[in-house]
Amino acid sequence: MKLNILGCYSATPRTITNPTSQVLEINNQMYLIDCGEGTQVQLRKHKIKFSRINQIFISHLHGDHFFGLIGLISTFSLLNRPNDLHIYGPKGIKEIILLQIKLSKSYTKYNLFFHELESTKSELIFEDDKVEVHTIPLKHRIYANGFLFKEKPGLRRININAAQEQNINVCYFNKLKQGSDLQREDGTIIKNETVTFDPLPTQSYAFCSDTVYNEEIIPLIKNVDVLYHESTFLERDIEKCIPTGHSTAIQAATMAKKANVKNLILGHYSTRYPEIELFQKEAETVFKPVLLADDGKVFKF
């Protein structure tokens, strides 16, 4: 599992920082999460292939999380994109994007599908044979969702040495990978577990930005491998959290601890602070390991 941070700062883009956008690569598939202004420039800068992005997940309709979307959609068309593009986001996103396309007469040359969200409960919004994606209801100033990406269990792995010792023909390998036992012509049974290994462990990633401290989502993110949780403020500015709909680094760490996650990534920093290391220092008083998102940073798990 690999996470490319394209932008992770709050509010407006600056020459040295970018608003929220990231690319999650899990089970050899790529997903774009949020699309703040300048996302397509960041994709180019970090050499991420546009053609591999077929699903985009938008958390909410504040500009620093989706203002880059129309530009990316337009560029895809100019590049003669052949693949369908699916966009998952709050109700209203279809109207916003289609109005821009209509008035600029920038109609796409590929199929564009919108999956609008309005449920305040967690729901399965995407699924294929490798990954499923659930919403994580967040508490912000407007309707917002986080996203939980869960890898599905893979096939069992052939123990080549054991299979050769048992003289098993390769034509039976697919059946073994699917977990079946084999029966010889004399009626004896070869147990699957004697000639295969367990599938590789699955991984999970929870994206939570923007939100106030909200213990209601803990059951949804329990035991995830990686939690990205917004940490807009340091503790000295905790009084700003409720009116703005954000969290502190310590609150993010508390969520990670109570949900028993393996790794915590902080992001969505307010640019009022001189250095992001302050967020890590505060969060580590509650939970470890704490990782700091930053523009251009890549995490591998």
C-alpha positions as MATLAB code, in Angstrom:
seq = 'MKLNILGCYSATPRTITNPTSQVLEINNQMYLIDCGEGTQVQLRKHKIKFSRINQIFISHLHGDHFFGLIGLISTFSLLNRPNDLHIYGPKGIKEIILLQIKLSKSYTKYNLFFHELESTKSELIFEDDKVEVHTIPLKHRIYANGFLFKEKPGLRRININAAQEQNINVCYFNKLKQGSDLQREDGTIIKNETVTFDPLPTQSYAFCSDTVYNEEIIPLIKNVDVLYHESTFLERDIEKCIPTGHSTAIQAATMAKKANVKNLILGHYSTRYPEIELFQKEAETVFKPVLLADDGKVFKF';
ca = [
       0.000    0.000    0.000;
       1.400    3.369   -1.032;
       0.119    6.856   -0.258;
       1.217    9.866   -2.312;
       0.543   13.190   -0.580;
      -0.042   15.815   -3.269;
      -1.243   18.465   -0.816;
      -2.120   18.505    2.878;
      -2.537   22.095    4.044;
      -5.784   23.855    4.916;
      -7.478   26.825    3.248;
      -5.738   28.457    0.288;
      -2.826   27.223   -1.834;
       0.510   28.993   -1.458;
       3.744   28.903   -3.426;
       5.167   26.430   -0.903;
       2.050   24.468    0.135;
      -0.916   22.831   -1.574;
      -4.474   22.073   -0.401;
      -5.715   18.562    0.203;
      -5.236   15.867   -2.398;
      -3.678   12.431   -2.265;
      -3.361    9.267   -4.302;
      -3.786    5.914   -2.610;
      -2.330    2.886   -4.342;
      -3.641   -0.365   -2.930;
      -3.573   -3.782   -4.580;
      -2.069   -2.204   -7.726;
      -4.986    0.188   -8.169;
      -4.936    3.982   -7.760;
      -7.582    6.179   -6.164;
      -7.557    9.980   -6.015;
      -8.833   11.332   -2.705;
      -9.881   14.986   -2.769;
      -8.789   17.341   -5.499;
      -7.756   20.730   -4.171;
      -6.635   23.506   -6.487;
      -3.469   22.569   -8.387;
      -3.911   18.806   -8.072;
      -3.185   18.118  -11.737;
       0.094   20.051  -11.499;
       1.085   17.933   -8.495;
       0.167   14.748  -10.364;
       2.503   15.754  -13.183;
       5.240   16.873  -10.824;
       5.263   13.537   -9.034;
       4.922   11.512  -12.263;
       1.611    9.842  -11.426;
      -0.060    8.550  -14.564;
      -3.407   10.232  -15.236;
      -4.637    7.108  -17.029;
      -4.476    5.031  -13.851;
      -7.007    7.219  -12.046;
     -10.533    5.972  -12.705;
     -12.178    6.793   -9.351;
     -12.090   10.123   -7.515;
     -13.427   10.527   -3.974;
     -14.377   14.031   -2.785;
     -14.918   14.471    0.951;
     -16.891   17.730    0.895;
     -17.580   20.846   -1.129;
     -15.158   23.299    0.409;
     -12.855   24.702   -2.241;
      -9.593   23.437   -0.777;
     -10.892   19.904   -1.350;
     -12.377   20.058   -4.844;
     -11.503   23.270   -6.744;
      -8.954   21.313   -8.803;
     -11.560   18.865  -10.080;
     -12.905   20.737  -13.103;
      -9.369   21.433  -14.321;
      -8.416   17.783  -14.018;
     -11.584   16.659  -15.810;
     -10.863   19.117  -18.648;
      -7.246   18.005  -18.956;
      -8.298   14.368  -19.119;
     -10.466   15.280  -22.117;
      -7.712   17.263  -23.847;
      -5.469   14.210  -23.481;
      -8.121   12.079  -25.261;
      -8.741    9.950  -22.221;
     -10.585    6.749  -23.265;
     -11.511    5.412  -19.811;
     -14.685    6.133  -17.874;
     -14.237    8.385  -14.828;
     -16.281    7.876  -11.658;
     -16.610   10.667   -9.105;
     -17.939   10.018   -5.601;
     -18.883   13.078   -3.596;
     -21.613   15.047   -1.803;
     -24.920   15.808   -3.466;
     -24.423   18.938   -5.546;
     -21.074   18.028   -7.031;
     -22.684   16.915  -10.287;
     -24.502   20.234  -10.685;
     -21.343   22.247   -9.973;
     -19.161   20.362  -12.447;
     -21.724   20.014  -15.239;
     -22.545   23.735  -15.099;
     -18.889   24.567  -15.648;
     -18.653   22.073  -18.491;
     -21.857   23.387  -20.085;
     -21.015   27.110  -19.903;
     -17.463   26.598  -21.146;
     -18.590   24.057  -23.771;
     -15.843   21.761  -22.533;
     -17.706   18.497  -22.961;
     -15.686   15.403  -22.134;
     -14.721   12.843  -24.734;
     -15.063   10.082  -22.178;
     -17.932    8.911  -19.964;
     -18.248   10.853  -16.724;
     -20.260    9.261  -13.912;
     -21.265   10.973  -10.665;
     -22.159    9.041   -7.516;
     -23.678   11.599   -5.182;
     -23.695   10.981   -1.437;
     -26.121   12.268    1.165;
     -26.397    9.540    3.801;
     -25.288   10.412    7.324;
     -24.513    6.750    7.993;
     -21.589    4.717    6.702;
     -22.294    3.016    3.385;
     -20.475    0.903    0.824;
     -19.977    3.157   -2.218;
     -17.449    1.257   -4.331;
     -16.466   -2.367   -4.694;
     -14.580   -4.540   -7.143;
     -12.799   -7.876   -6.795;
      -9.860   -6.323   -4.925;
     -11.034   -3.363   -2.844;
     -14.136   -1.962   -1.174;
     -14.686    1.634   -0.088;
     -17.017    2.772    2.702;
     -17.907    6.296    3.753;
     -16.956    7.596    7.189;
     -19.512   10.243    8.261;
     -17.650   13.319    9.521;
     -18.777   16.353   11.507;
     -17.804   19.543    9.713;
     -19.461   22.856    8.876;
     -21.065   21.250    5.826;
     -21.896   17.672    4.847;
     -18.648   15.686    4.730;
     -17.404   12.122    4.521;
     -14.127   10.388    5.110;
     -13.359    7.188    3.228;
     -12.339    3.726    4.399;
     -10.450    1.612    1.864;
     -10.352   -2.093    2.667;
      -8.389   -4.605    0.650;
     -10.167   -7.906    0.037;
      -8.403  -11.180    0.894;
      -6.399  -12.519   -2.017;
      -5.922  -16.085   -3.239;
      -3.901  -18.661   -1.379;
      -0.277  -19.007   -2.481;
       1.179  -22.231   -3.851;
       3.937  -23.868   -1.816;
       5.955  -24.932   -4.855;
       8.245  -27.329   -2.978;
       5.332  -29.106   -1.286;
       3.367  -29.271   -4.544;
       6.324  -30.821   -6.345;
       6.833  -33.386   -3.580;
       3.180  -34.371   -4.007;
       3.603  -34.490   -7.829;
       0.721  -32.070   -8.316;
       0.277  -30.949  -11.923;
       0.249  -27.181  -12.471;
      -3.218  -27.469  -14.012;
      -4.575  -27.846  -10.454;
      -2.861  -24.730   -9.099;
      -5.821  -22.405   -9.676;
      -8.088  -24.768   -7.771;
      -5.604  -24.845   -4.903;
      -5.314  -21.051   -4.871;
      -9.077  -20.902   -4.388;
      -8.778  -23.054   -1.267;
      -9.946  -26.428   -2.551;
      -8.520  -29.806   -1.543;
      -7.415  -32.255   -4.264;
      -8.526  -35.866   -4.649;
      -6.145  -38.351   -6.268;
      -7.314  -41.134   -8.589;
      -6.913  -43.641   -5.729;
      -9.302  -41.560   -3.599;
      -6.749  -40.082   -1.212;
      -7.166  -36.408   -0.365;
      -4.433  -33.787   -0.445;
      -5.362  -31.129    2.092;
      -5.085  -27.617    0.740;
      -3.160  -26.247    3.693;
      -0.375  -28.829    3.178;
       0.559  -27.440   -0.242;
      -0.373  -23.753    0.002;
       0.384  -20.712    2.116;
      -2.173  -18.280    3.518;
      -2.997  -15.236    1.363;
      -0.936  -12.117    1.977;
      -2.367  -10.010    4.838;
      -4.919   -7.412    3.733;
      -4.443   -3.718    4.427;
      -6.789   -0.842    5.185;
      -6.650    2.949    5.028;
      -8.962    5.502    6.629;
      -9.053    9.108    5.416;
     -10.642   11.588    7.845;
     -10.560   15.245    6.826;
     -12.240   17.653    7.775;
     -13.927   16.982   11.102;
     -14.244   17.898   14.746;
     -13.245   15.298   17.317;
     -15.886   12.586   16.903;
     -15.722    9.287   18.787;
     -18.791    8.011   16.913;
     -16.579    6.927   14.002;
     -14.208    4.839   16.138;
     -15.997    1.535   15.341;
     -15.567    2.296   11.617;
     -11.821    2.892   11.816;
     -11.037    0.286   14.475;
      -7.725   -1.524   13.873;
      -7.014    0.040   10.470;
      -3.430   -0.128    9.264;
      -3.225    3.588    8.525;
      -5.376    6.499    9.709;
      -5.027    9.910    8.105;
      -6.691   12.363   10.463;
      -6.828   16.112   10.108;
      -4.931   18.168   12.678;
      -5.649   21.742   11.717;
      -4.755   23.238   15.103;
      -2.352   22.818   17.971;
      -3.775   22.459   21.465;
      -3.289   26.121   22.321;
      -5.950   26.950   19.712;
      -8.431   24.247   20.670;
     -11.201   26.816   21.091;
     -11.146   27.333   17.315;
     -12.075   23.686   16.613;
     -15.825   23.731   17.191;
     -16.654   26.941   15.259;
     -14.453   25.931   12.313;
     -15.227   22.201   12.342;
     -11.668   20.975   12.848;
      -9.434   19.014   15.239;
      -6.145   19.383   17.086;
      -3.139   17.083   16.778;
      -3.813   15.687   20.261;
      -7.435   14.989   19.358;
      -6.297   13.128   16.228;
      -3.871   11.100   18.329;
      -6.607   10.317   20.835;
      -8.775    8.980   18.018;
      -5.886    6.807   16.820;
      -5.297    5.433   20.307;
      -8.940    4.650   20.991;
      -9.358    3.022   17.571;
      -6.172    0.962   18.062;
      -4.828    1.874   14.619;
      -1.319    0.851   13.584;
      -0.148    4.161   12.114;
      -1.380    7.756   12.331;
      -0.700   10.351    9.636;
      -1.419   13.981   10.473;
      -2.380   16.599    7.891;
      -4.562   19.589    6.973;
      -2.346   21.912    8.946;
      -3.220   25.547    9.468;
      -0.468   27.686    7.991;
      -0.480   29.924   11.077;
       2.151   27.653   12.622;
       5.856   28.019   11.750;
       6.683   24.299   11.480;
       4.637   21.122   11.186;
       6.924   19.226   13.567;
       4.966   20.915   16.373;
       1.959   18.765   15.442;
       3.970   15.555   15.740;
       5.436   16.597   19.072;
       2.001   17.178   20.586;
       0.406   14.048   19.080;
       3.200   11.784   20.327;
       2.282   12.611   23.915;
      -0.799   10.442   23.292;
       0.005    7.973   20.497;
       2.885    6.513   18.475;
       3.866    6.135   15.686;
       2.854    9.558   14.344;
       3.793   10.407   10.765;
       3.597   13.853    9.209;
       2.046   14.340    5.801;
       3.749   16.924    3.611;
       3.440   17.889   -0.028;
       5.232   15.359   -2.208;
       5.769   12.863    0.593;
       5.244    9.155   -0.145;
       4.385    6.578    2.498;
       4.758    2.828    1.913;
       3.208    0.249    4.206;
];
